[in-house]
Short mmCIF file of C-alpha atoms in Angstrom, two decimals:
data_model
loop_
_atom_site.label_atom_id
_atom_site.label_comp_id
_atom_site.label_asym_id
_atom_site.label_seq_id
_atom_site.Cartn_x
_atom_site.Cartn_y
_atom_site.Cartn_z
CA UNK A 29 200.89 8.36 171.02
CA UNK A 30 203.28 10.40 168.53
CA UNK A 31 201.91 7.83 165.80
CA UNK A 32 198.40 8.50 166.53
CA UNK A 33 199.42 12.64 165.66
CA UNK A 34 201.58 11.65 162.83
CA UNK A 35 198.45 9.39 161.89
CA UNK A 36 196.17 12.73 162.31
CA UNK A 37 198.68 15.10 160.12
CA UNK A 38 198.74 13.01 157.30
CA UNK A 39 195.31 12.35 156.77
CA UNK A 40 195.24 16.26 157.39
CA UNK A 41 197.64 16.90 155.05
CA UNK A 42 196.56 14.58 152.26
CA UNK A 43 193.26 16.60 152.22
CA UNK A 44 194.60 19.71 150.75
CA UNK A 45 194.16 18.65 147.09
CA UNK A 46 191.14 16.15 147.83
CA UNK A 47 188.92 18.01 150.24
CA UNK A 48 185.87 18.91 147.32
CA UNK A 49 183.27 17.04 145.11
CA UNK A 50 185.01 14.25 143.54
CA UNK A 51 185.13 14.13 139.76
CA UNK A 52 182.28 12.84 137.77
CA UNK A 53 180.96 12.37 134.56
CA UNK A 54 177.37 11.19 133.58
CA UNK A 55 176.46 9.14 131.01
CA UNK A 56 173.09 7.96 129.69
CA UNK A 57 172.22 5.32 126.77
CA UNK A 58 168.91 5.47 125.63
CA UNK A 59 168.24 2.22 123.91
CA UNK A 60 164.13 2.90 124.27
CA UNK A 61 163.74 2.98 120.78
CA UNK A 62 164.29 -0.62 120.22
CA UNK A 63 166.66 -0.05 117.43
CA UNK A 64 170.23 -0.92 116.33
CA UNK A 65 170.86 2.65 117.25
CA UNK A 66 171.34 3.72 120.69
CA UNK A 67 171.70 7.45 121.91
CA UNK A 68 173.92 8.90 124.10
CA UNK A 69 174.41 12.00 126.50
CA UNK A 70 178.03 12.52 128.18
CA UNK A 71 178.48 15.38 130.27
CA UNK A 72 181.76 15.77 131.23
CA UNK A 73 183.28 18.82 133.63
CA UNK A 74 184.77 21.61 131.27
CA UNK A 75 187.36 22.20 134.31
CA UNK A 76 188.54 18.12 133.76
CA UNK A 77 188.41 18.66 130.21
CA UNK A 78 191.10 21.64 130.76
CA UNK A 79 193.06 19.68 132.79
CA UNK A 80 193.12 16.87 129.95
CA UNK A 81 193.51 18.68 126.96
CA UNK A 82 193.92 22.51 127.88
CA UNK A 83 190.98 24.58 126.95
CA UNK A 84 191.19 27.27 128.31
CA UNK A 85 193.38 28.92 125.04
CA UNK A 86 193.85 32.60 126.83
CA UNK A 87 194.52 31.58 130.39
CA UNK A 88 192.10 34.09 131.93
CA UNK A 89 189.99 31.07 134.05
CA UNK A 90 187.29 31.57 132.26
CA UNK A 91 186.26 29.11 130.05
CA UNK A 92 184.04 30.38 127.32
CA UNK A 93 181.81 28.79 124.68
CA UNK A 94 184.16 29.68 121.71
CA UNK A 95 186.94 27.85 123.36
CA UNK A 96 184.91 24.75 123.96
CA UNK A 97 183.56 25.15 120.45
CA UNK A 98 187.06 25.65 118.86
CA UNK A 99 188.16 22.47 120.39
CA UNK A 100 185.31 20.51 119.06
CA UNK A 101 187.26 17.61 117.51
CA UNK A 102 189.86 17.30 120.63
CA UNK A 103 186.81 16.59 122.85
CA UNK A 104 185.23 13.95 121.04
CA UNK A 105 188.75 12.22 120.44
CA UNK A 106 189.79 12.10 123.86
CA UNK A 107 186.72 11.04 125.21
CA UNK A 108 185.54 8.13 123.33
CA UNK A 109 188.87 7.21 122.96
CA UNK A 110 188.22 6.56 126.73
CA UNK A 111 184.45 4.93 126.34
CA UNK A 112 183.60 1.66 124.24
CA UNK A 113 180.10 0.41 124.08
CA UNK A 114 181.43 -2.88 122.94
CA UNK A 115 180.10 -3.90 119.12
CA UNK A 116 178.39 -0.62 118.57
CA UNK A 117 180.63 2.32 117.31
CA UNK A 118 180.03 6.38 119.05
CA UNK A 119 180.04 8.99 116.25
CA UNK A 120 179.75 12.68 118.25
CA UNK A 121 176.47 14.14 117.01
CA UNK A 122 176.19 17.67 119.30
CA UNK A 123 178.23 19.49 121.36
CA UNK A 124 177.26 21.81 123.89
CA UNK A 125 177.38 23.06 127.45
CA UNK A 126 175.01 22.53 130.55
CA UNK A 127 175.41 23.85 133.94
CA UNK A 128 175.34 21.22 137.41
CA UNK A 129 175.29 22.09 140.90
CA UNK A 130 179.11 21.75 140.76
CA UNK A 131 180.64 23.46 137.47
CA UNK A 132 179.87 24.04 133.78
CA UNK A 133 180.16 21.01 131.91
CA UNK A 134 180.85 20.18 128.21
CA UNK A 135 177.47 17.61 126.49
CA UNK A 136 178.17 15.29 123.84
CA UNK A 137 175.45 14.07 122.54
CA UNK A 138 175.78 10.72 120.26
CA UNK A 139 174.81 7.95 118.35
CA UNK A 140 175.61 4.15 118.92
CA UNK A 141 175.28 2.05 115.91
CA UNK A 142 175.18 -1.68 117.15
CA UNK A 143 175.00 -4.32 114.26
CA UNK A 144 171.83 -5.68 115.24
CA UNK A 145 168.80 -4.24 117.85
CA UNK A 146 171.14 -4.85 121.13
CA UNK A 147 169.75 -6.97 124.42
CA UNK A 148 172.88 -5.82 126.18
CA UNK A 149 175.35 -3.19 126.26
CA UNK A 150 178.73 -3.81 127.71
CA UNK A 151 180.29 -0.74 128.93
CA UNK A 152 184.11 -0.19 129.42
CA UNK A 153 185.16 3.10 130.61
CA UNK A 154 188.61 4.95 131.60
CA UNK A 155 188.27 8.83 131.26
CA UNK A 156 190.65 10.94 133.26
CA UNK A 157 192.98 7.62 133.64
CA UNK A 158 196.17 8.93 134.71
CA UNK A 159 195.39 12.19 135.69
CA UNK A 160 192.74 11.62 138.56
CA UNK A 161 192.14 7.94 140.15
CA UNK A 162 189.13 9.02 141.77
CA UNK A 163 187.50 9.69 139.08
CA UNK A 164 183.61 8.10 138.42
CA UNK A 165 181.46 7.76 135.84
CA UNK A 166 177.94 7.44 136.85
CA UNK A 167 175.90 5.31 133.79
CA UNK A 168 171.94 5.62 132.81
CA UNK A 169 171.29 3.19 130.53
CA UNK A 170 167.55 3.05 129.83
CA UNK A 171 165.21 0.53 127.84
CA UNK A 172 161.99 0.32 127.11
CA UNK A 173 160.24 -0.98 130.16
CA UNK A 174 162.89 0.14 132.73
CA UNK A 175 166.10 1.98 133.54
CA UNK A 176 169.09 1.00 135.37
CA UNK A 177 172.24 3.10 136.80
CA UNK A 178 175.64 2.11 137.95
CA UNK A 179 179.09 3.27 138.63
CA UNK A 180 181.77 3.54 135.77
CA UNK A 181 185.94 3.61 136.54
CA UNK A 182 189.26 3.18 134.90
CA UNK A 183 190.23 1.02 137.50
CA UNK A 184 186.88 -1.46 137.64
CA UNK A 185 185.93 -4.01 134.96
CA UNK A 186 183.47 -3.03 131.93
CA UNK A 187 179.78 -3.17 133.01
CA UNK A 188 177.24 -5.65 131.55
CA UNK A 189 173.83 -3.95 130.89
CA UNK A 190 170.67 -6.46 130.17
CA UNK A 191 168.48 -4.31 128.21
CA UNK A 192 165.61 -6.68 129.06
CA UNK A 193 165.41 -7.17 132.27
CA UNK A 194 167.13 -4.90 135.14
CA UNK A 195 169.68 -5.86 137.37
CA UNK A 196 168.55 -4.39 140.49
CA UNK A 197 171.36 -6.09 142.95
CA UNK A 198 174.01 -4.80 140.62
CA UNK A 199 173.08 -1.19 140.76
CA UNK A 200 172.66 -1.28 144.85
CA UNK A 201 175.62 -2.85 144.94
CA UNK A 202 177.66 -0.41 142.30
CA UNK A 203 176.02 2.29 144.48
CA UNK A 204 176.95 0.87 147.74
CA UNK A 205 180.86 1.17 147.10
CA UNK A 206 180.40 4.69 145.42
CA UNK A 207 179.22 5.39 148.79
CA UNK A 208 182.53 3.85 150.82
CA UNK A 209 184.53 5.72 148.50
CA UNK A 210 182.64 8.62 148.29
CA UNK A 211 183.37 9.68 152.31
CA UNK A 212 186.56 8.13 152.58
CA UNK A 213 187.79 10.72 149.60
CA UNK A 214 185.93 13.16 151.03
CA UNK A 215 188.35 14.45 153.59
CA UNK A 216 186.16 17.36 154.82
CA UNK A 217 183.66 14.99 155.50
CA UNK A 218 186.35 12.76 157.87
CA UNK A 219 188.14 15.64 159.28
CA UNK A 220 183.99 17.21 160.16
CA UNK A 221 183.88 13.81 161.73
CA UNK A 222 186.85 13.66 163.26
CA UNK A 223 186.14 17.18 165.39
CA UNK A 224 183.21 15.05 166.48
CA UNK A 225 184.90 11.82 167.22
CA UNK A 226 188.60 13.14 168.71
CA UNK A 227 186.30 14.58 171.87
CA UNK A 228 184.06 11.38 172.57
CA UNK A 229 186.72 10.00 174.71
CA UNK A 230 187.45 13.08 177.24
CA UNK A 231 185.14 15.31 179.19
CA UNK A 232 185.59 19.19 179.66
CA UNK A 233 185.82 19.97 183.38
CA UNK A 234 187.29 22.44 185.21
CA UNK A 235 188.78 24.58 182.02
CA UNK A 236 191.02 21.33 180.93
CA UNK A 237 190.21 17.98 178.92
CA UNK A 238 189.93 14.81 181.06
CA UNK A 239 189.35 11.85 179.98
CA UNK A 240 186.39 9.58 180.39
CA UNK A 241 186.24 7.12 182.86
CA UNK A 242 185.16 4.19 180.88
CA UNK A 243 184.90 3.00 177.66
CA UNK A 244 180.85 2.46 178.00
CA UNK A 245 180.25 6.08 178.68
CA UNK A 246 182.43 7.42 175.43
CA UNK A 247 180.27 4.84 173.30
CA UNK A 248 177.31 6.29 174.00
CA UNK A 249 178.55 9.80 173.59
CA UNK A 250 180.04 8.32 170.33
CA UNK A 251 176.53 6.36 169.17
CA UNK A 252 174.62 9.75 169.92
CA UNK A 253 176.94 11.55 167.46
CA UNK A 254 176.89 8.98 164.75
CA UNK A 255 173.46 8.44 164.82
CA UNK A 256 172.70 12.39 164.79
CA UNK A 257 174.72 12.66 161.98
CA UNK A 258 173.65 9.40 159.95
CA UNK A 259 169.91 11.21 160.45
CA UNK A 260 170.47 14.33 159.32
CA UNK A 261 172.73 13.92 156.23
CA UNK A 262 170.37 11.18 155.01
CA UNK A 263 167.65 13.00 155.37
CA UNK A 264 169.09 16.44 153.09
CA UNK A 265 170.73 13.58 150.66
CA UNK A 266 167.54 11.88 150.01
CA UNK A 267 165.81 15.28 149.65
CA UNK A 268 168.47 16.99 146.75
CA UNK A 269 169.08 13.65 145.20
CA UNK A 270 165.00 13.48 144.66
CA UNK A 271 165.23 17.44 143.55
CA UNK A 272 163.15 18.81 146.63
CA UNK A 273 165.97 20.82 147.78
CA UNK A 274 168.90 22.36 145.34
CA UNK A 275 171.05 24.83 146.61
CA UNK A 276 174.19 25.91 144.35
CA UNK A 277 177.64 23.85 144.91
CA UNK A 278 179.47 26.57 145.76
CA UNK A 279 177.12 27.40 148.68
CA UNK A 280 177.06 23.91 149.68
CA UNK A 281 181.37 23.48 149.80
CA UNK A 282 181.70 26.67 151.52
CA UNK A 283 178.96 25.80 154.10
CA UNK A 284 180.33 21.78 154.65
CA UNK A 285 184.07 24.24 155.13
CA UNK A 286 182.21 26.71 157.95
CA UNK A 287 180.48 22.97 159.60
CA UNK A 288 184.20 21.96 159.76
CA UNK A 289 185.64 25.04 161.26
CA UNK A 290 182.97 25.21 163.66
CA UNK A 291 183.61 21.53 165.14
CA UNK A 292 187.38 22.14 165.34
CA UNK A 293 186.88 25.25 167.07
CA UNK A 294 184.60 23.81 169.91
CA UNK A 295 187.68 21.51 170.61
CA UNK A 296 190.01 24.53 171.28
CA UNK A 297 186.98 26.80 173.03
CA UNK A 298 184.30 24.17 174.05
CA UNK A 299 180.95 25.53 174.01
CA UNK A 300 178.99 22.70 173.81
CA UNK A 301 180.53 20.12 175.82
CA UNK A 302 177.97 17.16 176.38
CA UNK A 303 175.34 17.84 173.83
CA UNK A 304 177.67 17.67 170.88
CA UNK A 305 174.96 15.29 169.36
CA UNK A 306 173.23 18.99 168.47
CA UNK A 307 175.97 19.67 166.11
CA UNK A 308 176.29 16.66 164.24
CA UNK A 309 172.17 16.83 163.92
CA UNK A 310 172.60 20.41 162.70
CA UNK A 311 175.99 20.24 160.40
CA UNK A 312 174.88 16.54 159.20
CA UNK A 313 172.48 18.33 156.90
CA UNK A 314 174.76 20.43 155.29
CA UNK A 315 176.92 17.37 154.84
CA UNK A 316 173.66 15.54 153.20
CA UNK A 317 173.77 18.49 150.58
CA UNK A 318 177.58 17.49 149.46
CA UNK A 319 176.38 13.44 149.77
CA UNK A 320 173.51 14.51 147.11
CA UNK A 321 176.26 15.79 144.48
CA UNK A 322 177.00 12.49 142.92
CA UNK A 323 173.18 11.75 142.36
CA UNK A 324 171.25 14.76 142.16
CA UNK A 325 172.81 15.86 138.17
CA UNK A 326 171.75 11.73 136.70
CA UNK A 327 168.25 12.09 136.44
CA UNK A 328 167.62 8.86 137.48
CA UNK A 329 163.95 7.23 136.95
CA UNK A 330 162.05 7.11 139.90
CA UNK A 331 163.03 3.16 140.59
CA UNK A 332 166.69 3.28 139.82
CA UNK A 333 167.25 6.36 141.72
CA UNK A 334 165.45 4.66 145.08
CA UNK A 335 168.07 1.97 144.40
CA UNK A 336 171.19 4.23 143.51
CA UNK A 337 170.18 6.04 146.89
CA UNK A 338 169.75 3.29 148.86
CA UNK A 339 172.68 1.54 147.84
CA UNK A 340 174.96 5.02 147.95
CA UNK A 341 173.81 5.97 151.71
CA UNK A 342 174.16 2.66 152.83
CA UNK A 343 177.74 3.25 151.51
CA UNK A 344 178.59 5.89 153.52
CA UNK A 345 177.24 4.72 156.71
CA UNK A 346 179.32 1.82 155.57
CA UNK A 347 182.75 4.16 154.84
CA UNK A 348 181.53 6.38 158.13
CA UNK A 349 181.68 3.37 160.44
CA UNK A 350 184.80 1.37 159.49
CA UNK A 351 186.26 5.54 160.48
CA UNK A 352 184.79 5.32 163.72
CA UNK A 353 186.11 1.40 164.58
CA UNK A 354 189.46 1.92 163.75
CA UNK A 355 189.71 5.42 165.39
CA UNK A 356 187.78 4.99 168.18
CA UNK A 357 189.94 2.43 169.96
CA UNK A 358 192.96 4.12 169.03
CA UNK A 359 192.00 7.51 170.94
CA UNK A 360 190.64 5.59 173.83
CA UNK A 361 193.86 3.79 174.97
CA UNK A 362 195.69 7.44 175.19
CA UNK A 363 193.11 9.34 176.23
CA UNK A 364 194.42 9.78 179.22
CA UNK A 365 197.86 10.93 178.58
CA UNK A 366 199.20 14.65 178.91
CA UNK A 367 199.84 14.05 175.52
CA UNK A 368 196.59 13.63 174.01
CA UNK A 369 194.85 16.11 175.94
CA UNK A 370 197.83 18.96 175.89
CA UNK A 371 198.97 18.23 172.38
CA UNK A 372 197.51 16.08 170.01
CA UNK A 373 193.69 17.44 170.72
CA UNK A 374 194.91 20.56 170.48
CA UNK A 375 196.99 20.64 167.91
CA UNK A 376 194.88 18.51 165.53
CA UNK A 377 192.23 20.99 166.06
CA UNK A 378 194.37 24.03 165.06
CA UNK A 379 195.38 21.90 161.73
CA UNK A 380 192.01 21.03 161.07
CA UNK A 381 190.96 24.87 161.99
CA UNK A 382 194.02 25.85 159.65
CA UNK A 383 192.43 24.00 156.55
CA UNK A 384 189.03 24.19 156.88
CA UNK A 385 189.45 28.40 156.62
CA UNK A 386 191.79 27.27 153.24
CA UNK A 387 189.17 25.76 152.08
CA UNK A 388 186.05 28.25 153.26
CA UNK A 389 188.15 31.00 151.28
CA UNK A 390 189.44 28.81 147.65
CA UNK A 391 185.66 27.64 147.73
CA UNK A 392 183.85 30.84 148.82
CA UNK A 393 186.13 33.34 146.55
CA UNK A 394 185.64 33.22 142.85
CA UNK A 395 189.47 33.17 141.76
CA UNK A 396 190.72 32.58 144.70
CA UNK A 397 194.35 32.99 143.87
CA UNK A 398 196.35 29.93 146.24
CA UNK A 399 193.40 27.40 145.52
CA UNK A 400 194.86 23.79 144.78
CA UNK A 401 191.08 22.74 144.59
#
């Protein structure tokens, strides 16, 4: 039982400095043209950029364009010291800077000389390795008769890129982990899950927590709050990653912080006590808004970006259920100890409570002046 809490306060604990939109880059190669030459767009996030090289010269937190400009050189060399299109040399054409839902972000635009017209491109990538492991690069490569994404990082091998036919099963499949990874290193996203999950097992009677008197009646509390939430953030993800819906990343963090709040506090002050499939269907599409992040600044074509989001929900239903199996069990067997229900209920919902107003503030408050985020 202490294990399981100790379990609960690291996980807790570990989110403090991973609990927001992962780090990305995006990167497309147009090879349309048919020519030896192939063009490129990199946009990379001025606040990584900072973290790599410093750019911020004044320290006031406010990145301007001079800065970026004045650093020019520094840019280019540290990042395609970190890309290789493999037989086809960059040379940095344009810089400039483009706003996403997420950040301002620096835009190199290049050239790829390749010594003859290319029919593939192999891709090996390892910005930010070193400084941040979760780090992604999501890739565009488009051709003349098609375009095909997938998912770039230090720590995979370099992608191969037929420019004349697309690999379809490669880019669901890129996609697919993205997704695993994506929830599992989105700790706001567990611990949201976890206010959801950590109550399955009891029932709220009589002003206490008791617990449930069988295993087949906290399953199908548990299968009404998965499947509430696997609706509803697929249904927001697959609306902003298809540009129907775009609401600013700020607005989106802050909200996915209040959903989190809100589900620990109904464990210490129950208010909904047996319908708590309402607030997974209702919170699960703000948490579709944060899911639509990694896709919704690529600008996928119509057909790669059914595939990339496809592959990337099936991922997270993927990274949301392996949560559930190994958690669920776990809670079960203790759930009807003093110690579960006094303490570690209780007490994980004050931590999570704790956090989630850490993060509502550092995400909500420009400057905010203790954010580690």
């Amino acid at each position: 039982m202490k294990r399981l809490l100790l379990i609960l306060v690291m996980i807790t604990s570990a989110s403090i400095c991973q609990a927001h939109k992962q780090s990305d880059s995006y990167l497309t190669l147009d090879a349309t043209a048919g020519t030896n030459q192939v063009q490129g767009r990199w946009d990379i996030a001025l606040r990584d950029l900072d973290f790599a090289i410093g750019l911020d010269a004044n320290a006031d937190a406010a990145i301007t364009w001079g800065e970026v400009r004045s650093r020019r050189d520094a840019i280019g060399k540290y990042a395609f010291d970190r890309l290789e299109l493999q037989g086809c040399p960059t040379l940095l054409q344009n810089l400039l800077i483009d706003d996403h839902v997420d950040g301002r972000y620096a835009v190199l635009q290049f050239t790829a000389t390749c010594a003859a017209v290319p029919t593939q491109l192999v891709v090996r990538y390892w910005l930010l390795q070193g400084i941040d492991p979760n780090h992604h690069g999501l890739l565009d490569v488009r051709a003349r008769d098609f375009s095909q994404s997938s998912v770039l990082s230090a720590q995979g091998p370099a992608q191969t890129i037929d420019l004349q036919s697309a690999n379809g099963w490669q880019q669901l499949r890129s996609f697919l982990v993205e997704g695993i990874w994506h929830i599992w290193m989105g700790y706001d996203h567990i611990l949201f899950l976890f206010t959801l999950l950590l109550p399955a097992v009891v029932v709220y009677r009589n002003g206490a927590w008791q617990g449930r008197a069988s295993w087949r009646e906290a399953s199908i509390d548990i299968l009404k709050v998965v499947t509430a939430f696997t609706l509803a953030h697929s249904l927001t993800l697959s609306l902003a990653a298809l540009g129907v819906i775009k609401v600013p990343s700020r607005i989106v963090e802050s909200a996915i912080a209040v959903t989190v709040l809100l589900g620990a506090l109904n464990i210490l002050f129950p208010v909904v006590r047996e319908r708590r499939w309402l607030i997974a269907l209702g919170f699960g599409l703000v948490h579709g808004l944060g899911f639509a992040s990694v896709l919704a600044d690529l600008g996928l074509a119509s057909g790669s970006l059914l595939r990339a989001l496809v592959g990337f929900n099936v991922g997270v239903e993927i990274g949301q259920l392996a949560i559930v199996l190994v958690l669920m069990p776990l809670i079960f067997m203790v759930r009807d100890t003093l110690f579960y229900r006094r303490i570690a209920l209780p007490v994980g919902a004050t931590a999570i409570s704790v956090l989630a107003v850490y993060w509502l503030a550092s995400r909500a408050i420009p400057d905010f002046p203790w954010s580690f985020i």
